[in-house]
CSV table of N, CA and C in Angstrom, one decimal:
chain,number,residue,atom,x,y,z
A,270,UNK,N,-14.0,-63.9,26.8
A,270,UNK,CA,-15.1,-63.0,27.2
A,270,UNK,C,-15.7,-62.2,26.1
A,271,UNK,N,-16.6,-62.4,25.9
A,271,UNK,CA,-17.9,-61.4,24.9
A,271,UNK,C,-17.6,-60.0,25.4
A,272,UNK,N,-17.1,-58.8,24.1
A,272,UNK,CA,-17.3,-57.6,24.3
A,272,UNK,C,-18.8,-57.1,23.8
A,273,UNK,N,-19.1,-56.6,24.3
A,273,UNK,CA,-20.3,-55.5,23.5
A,273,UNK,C,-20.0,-53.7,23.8
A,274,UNK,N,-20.1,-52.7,22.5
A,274,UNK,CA,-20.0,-51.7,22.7
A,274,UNK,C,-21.6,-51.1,22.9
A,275,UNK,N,-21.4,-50.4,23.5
A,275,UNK,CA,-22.9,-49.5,24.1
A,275,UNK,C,-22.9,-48.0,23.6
A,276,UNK,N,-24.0,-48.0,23.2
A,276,UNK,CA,-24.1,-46.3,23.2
A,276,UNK,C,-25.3,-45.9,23.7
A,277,UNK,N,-25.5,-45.2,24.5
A,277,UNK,CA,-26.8,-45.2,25.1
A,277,UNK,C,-26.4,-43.3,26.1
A,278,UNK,N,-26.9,-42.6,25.8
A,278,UNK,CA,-26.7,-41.4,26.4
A,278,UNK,C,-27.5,-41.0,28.1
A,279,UNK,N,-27.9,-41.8,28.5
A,279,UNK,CA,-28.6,-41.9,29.7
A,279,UNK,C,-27.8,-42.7,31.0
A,280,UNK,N,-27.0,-41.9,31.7
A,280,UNK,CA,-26.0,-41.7,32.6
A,280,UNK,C,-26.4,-43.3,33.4
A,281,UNK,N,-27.9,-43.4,33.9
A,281,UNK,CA,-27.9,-44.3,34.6
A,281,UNK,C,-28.6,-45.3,33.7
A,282,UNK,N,-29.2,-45.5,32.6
A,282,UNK,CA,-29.1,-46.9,31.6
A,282,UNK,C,-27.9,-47.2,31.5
A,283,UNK,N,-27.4,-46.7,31.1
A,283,UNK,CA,-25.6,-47.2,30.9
A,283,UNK,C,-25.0,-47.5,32.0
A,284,UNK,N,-24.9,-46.9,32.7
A,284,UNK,CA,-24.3,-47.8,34.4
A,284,UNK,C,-24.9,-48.8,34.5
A,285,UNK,N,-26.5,-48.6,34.5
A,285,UNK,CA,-26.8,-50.3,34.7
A,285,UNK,C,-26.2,-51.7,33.9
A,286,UNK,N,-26.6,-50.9,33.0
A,286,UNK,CA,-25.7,-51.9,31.6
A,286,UNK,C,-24.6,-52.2,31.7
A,287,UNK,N,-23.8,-51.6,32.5
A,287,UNK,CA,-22.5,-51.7,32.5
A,287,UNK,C,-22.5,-52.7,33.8
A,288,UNK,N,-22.8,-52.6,34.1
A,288,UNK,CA,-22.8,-53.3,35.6
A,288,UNK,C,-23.2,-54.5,35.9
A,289,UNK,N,-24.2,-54.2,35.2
A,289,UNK,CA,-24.9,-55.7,34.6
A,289,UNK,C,-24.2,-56.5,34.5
A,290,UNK,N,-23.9,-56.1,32.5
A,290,UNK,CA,-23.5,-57.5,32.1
A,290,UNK,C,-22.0,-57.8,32.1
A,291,UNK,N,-21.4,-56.7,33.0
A,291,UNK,CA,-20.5,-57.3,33.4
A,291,UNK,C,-20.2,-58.4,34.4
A,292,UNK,N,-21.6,-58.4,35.1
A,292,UNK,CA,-21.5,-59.4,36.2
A,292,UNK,C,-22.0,-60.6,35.9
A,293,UNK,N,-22.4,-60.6,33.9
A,293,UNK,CA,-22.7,-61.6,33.8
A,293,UNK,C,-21.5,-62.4,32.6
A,294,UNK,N,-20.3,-61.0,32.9
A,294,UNK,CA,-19.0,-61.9,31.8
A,294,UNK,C,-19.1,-61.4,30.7
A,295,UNK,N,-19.0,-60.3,30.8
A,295,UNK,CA,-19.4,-59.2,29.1
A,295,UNK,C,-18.7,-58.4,29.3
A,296,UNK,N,-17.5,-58.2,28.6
A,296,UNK,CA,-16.7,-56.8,28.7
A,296,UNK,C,-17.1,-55.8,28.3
A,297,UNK,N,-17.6,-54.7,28.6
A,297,UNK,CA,-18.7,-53.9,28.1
A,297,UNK,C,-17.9,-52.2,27.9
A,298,UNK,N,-17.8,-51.8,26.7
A,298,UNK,CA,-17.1,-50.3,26.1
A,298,UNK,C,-18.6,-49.7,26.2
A,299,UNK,N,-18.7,-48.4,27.1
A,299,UNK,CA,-19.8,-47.5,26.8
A,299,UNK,C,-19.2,-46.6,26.5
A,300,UNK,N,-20.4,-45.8,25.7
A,300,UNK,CA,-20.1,-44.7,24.7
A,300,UNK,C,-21.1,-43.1,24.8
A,301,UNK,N,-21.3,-42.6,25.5
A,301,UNK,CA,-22.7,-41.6,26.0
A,301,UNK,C,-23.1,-41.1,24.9
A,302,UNK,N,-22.8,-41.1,23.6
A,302,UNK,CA,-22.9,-40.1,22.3
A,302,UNK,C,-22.2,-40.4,21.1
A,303,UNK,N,-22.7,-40.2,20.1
A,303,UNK,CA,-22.1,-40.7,18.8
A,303,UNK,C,-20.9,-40.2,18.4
A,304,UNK,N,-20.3,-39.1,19.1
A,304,UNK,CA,-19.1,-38.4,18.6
A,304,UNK,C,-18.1,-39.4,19.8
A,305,UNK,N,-18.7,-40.1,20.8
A,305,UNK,CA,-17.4,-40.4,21.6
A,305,UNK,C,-17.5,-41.6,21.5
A,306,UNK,N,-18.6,-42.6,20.2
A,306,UNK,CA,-18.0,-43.7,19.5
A,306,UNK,C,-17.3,-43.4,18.5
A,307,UNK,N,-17.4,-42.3,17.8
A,307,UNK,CA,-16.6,-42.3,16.6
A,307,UNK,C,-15.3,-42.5,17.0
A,308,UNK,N,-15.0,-42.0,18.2
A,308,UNK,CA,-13.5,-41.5,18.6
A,308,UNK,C,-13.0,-43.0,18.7
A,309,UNK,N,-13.4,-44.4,19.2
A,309,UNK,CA,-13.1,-45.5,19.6
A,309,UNK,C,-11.9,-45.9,18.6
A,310,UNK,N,-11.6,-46.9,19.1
A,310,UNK,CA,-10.4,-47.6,18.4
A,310,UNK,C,-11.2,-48.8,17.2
A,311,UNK,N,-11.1,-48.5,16.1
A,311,UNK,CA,-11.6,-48.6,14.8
A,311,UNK,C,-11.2,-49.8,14.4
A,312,UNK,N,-10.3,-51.0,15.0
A,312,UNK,CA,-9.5,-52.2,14.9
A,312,UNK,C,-10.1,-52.8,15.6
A,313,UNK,N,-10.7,-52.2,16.8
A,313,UNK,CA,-11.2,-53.0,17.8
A,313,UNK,C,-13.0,-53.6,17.7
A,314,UNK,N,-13.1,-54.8,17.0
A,314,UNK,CA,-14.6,-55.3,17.0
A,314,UNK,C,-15.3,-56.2,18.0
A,315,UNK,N,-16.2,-55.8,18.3
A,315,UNK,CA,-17.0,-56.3,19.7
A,315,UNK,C,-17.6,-57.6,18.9
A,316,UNK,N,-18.6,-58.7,19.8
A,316,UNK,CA,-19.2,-59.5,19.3
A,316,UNK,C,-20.7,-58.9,19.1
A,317,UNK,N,-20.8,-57.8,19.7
A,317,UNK,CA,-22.2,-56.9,19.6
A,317,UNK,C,-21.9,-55.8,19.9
A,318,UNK,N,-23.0,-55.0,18.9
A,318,UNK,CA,-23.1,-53.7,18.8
A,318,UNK,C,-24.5,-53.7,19.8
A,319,UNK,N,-24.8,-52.2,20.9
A,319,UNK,CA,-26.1,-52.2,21.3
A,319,UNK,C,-26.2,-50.4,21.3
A,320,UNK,N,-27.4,-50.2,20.4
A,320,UNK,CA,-27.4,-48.6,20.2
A,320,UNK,C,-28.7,-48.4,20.9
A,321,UNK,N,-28.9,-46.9,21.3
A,321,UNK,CA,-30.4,-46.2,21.6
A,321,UNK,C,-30.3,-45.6,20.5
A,322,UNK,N,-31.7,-45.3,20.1
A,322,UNK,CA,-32.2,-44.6,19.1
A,322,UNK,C,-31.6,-43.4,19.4
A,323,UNK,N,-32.4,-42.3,20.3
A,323,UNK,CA,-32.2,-41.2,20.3
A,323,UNK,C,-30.9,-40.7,21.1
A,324,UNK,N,-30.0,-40.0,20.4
A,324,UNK,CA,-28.7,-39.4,21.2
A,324,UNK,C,-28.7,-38.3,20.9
A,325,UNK,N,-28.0,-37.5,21.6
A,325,UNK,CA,-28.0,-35.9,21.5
A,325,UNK,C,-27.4,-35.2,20.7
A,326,UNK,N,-26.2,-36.3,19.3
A,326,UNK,CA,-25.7,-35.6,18.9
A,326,UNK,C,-26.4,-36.7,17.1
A,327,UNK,N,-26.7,-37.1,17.2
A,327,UNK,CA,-27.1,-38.0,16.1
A,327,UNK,C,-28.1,-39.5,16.5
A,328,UNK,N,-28.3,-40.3,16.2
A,328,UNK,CA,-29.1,-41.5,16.0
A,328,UNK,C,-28.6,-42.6,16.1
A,329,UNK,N,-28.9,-43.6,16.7
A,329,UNK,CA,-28.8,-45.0,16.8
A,329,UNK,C,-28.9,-46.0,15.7
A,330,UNK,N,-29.9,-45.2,14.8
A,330,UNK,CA,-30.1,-45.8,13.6
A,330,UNK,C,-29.4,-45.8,12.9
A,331,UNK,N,-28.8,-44.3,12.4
A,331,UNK,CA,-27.6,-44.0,12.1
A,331,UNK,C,-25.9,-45.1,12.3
A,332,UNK,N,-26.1,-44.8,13.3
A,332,UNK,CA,-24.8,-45.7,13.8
A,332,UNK,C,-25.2,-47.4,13.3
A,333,UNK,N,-26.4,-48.2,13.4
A,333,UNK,CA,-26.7,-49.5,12.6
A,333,UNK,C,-26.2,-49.4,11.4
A,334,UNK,N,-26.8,-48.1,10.8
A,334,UNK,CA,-26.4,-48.2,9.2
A,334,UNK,C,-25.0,-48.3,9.2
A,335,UNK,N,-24.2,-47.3,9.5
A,335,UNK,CA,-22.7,-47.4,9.6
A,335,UNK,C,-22.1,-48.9,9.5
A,336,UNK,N,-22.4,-49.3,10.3
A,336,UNK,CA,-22.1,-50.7,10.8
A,336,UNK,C,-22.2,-51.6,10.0
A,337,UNK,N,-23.9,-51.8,9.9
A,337,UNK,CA,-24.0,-53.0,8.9
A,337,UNK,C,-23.7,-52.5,7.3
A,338,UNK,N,-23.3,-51.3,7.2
A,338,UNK,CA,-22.6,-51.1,5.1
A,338,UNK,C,-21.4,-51.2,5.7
A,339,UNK,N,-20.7,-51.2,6.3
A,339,UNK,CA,-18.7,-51.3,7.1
A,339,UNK,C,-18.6,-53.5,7.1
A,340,UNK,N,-18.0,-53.9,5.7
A,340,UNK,CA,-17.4,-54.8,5.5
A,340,UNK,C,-16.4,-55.5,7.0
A,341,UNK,N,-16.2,-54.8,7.6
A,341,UNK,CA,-15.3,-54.9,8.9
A,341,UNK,C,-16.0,-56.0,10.1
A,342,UNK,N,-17.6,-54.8,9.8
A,342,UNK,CA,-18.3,-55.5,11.1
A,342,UNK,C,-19.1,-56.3,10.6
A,343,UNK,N,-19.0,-56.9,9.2
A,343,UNK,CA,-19.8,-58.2,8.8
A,343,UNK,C,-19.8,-59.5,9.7
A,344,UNK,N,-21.6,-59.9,9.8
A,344,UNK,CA,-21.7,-60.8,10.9
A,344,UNK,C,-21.6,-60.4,12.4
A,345,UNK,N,-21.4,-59.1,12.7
A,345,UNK,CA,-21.6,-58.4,13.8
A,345,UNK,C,-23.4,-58.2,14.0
A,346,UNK,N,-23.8,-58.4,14.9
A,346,UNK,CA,-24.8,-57.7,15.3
A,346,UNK,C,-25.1,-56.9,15.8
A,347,UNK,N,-26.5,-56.1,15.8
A,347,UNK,CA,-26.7,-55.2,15.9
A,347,UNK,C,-28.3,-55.0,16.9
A,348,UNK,N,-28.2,-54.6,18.3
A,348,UNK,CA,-29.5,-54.5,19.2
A,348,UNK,C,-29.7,-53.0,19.0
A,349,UNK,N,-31.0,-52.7,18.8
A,349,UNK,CA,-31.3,-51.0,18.6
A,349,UNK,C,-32.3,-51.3,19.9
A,350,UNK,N,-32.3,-50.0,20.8
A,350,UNK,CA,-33.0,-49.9,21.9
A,350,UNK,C,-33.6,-48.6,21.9
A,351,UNK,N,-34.7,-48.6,22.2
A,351,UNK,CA,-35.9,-47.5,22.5
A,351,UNK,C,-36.8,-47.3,22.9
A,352,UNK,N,-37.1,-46.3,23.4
A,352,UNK,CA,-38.1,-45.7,24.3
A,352,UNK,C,-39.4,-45.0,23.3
A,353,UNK,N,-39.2,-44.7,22.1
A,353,UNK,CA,-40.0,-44.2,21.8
A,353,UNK,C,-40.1,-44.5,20.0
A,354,UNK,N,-39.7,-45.1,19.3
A,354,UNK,CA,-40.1,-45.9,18.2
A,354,UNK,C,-40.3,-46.8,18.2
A,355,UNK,N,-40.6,-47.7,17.5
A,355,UNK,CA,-41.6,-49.3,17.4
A,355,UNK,C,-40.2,-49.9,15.9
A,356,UNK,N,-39.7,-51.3,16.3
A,356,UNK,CA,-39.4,-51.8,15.3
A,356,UNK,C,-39.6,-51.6,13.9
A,357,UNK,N,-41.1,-51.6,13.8
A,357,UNK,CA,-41.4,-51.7,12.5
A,357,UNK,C,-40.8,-50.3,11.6
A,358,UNK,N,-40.4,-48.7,12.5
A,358,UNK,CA,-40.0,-47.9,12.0
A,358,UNK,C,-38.6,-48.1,12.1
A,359,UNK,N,-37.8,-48.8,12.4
A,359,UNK,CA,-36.3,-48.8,12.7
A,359,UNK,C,-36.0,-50.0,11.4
A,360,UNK,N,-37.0,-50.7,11.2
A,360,UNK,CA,-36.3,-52.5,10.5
A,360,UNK,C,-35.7,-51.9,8.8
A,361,UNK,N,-36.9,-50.9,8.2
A,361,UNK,CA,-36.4,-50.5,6.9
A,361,UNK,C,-35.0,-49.7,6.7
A,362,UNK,N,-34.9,-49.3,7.7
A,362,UNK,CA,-33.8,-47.7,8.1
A,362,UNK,C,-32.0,-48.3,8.2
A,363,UNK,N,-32.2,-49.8,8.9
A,363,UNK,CA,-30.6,-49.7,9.4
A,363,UNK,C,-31.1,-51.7,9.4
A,364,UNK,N,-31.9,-52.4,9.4
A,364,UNK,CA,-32.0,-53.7,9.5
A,364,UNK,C,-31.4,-54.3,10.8
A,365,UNK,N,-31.6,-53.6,12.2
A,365,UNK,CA,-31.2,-54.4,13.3
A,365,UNK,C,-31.7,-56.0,13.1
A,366,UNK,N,-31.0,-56.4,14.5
A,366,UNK,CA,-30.6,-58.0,14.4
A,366,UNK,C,-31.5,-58.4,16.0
A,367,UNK,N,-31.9,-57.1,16.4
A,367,UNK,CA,-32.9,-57.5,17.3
A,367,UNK,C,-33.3,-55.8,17.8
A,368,UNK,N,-34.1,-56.0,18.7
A,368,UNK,CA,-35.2,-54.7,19.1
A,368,UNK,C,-35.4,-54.8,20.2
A,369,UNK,N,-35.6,-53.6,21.1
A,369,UNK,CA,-35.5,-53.9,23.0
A,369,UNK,C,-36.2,-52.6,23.1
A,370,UNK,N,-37.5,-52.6,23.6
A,370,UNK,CA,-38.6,-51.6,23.9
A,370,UNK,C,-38.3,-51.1,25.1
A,371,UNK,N,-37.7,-49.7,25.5
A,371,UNK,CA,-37.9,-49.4,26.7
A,371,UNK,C,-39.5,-49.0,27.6
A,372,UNK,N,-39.3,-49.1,28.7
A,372,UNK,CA,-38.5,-49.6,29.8
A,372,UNK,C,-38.5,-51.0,29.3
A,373,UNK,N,-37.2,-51.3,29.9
A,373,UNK,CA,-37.3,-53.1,29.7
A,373,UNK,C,-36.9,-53.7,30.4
A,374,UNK,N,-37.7,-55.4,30.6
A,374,UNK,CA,-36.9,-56.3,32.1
A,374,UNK,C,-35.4,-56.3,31.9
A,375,UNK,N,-34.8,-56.1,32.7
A,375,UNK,CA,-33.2,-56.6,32.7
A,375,UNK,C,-32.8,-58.0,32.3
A,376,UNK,N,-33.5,-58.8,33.1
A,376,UNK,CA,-33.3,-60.5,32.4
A,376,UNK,C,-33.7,-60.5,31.0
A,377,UNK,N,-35.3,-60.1,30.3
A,377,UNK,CA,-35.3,-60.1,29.5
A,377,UNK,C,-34.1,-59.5,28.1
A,378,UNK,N,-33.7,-58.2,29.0
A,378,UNK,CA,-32.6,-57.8,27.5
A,378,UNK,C,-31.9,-58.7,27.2
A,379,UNK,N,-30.9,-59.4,28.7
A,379,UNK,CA,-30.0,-60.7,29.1
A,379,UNK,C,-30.2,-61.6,28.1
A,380,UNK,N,-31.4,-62.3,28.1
A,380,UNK,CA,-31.8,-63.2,26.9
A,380,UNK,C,-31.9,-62.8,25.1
A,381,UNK,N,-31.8,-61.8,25.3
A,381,UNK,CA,-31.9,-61.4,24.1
A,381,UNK,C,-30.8,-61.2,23.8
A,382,UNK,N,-29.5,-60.8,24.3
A,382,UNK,CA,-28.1,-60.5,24.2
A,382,UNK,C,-27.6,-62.5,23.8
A,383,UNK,N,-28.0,-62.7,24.9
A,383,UNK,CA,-27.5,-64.2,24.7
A,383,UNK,C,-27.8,-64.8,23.8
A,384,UNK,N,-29.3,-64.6,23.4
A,384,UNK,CA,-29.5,-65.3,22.1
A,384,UNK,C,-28.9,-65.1,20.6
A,385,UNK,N,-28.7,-63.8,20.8
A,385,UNK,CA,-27.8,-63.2,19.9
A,385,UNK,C,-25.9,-63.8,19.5
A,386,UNK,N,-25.6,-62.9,20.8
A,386,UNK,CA,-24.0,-63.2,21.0
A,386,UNK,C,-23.7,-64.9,21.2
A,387,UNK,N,-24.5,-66.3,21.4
A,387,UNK,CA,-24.3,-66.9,21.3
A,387,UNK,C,-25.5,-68.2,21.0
A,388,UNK,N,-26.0,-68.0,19.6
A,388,UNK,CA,-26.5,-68.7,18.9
A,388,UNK,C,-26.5,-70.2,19.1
């Protein structure tokens, strides 16, 4: 089963998300805030990383960059999700591996996860 870790600070995006793609066979770790992914188990690598931009205690972007300079999660990918920047400001900043404009179709994210997590 495909894990993906989430961080997404909006009580009911993340339920959905969670609910979702578990019902579509995604083991799914959410995270409401950058301090309670830091806390995660650091051994433990998902097949996908999926961040929001804006969090209440730091950035989404932020957490890409982490990731993609961390030798660990090389070849991990990376979905940055938002409501309120445009790719083109996120691509120089952290180089996500894909982009998900809120609001967004649910099937659509689906395809885009899949396209991702299995190439």
């Amino acid at each position: 089963m495909r894990k993906i870790f989430l961080v997404e600070d909006d009580d009911s995006i993340r339920e959905v998300l969670e609910i979702f793609l578990r019902s579509e066979n995604y083991t799914v770790h959410s995270f409401a805030n950058v301090s309670e992914f830091q806390k995660r188990k650091k051994d433990e690598i998902p097949d996908l990383y999926l961040f929001d931009v804006m969090l209440p205690d730091g950035s989404g972007i932020d957490l890409c960059k982490e990731i993609k300079n961390n030798n660990i999660n090389e070849g991990i990918p990376v979905i940055i999700m938002s409501a309120h920047a445009q790719l083109t400001q996120i691509k120089d900043a952290c180089e996500p591996d894909d982009f998900i404009a809120k609001p967004f179709d649910i099937d659509q994210l689906l395809q885009q996860i899949q396209k991702i997590v299995n190439p």
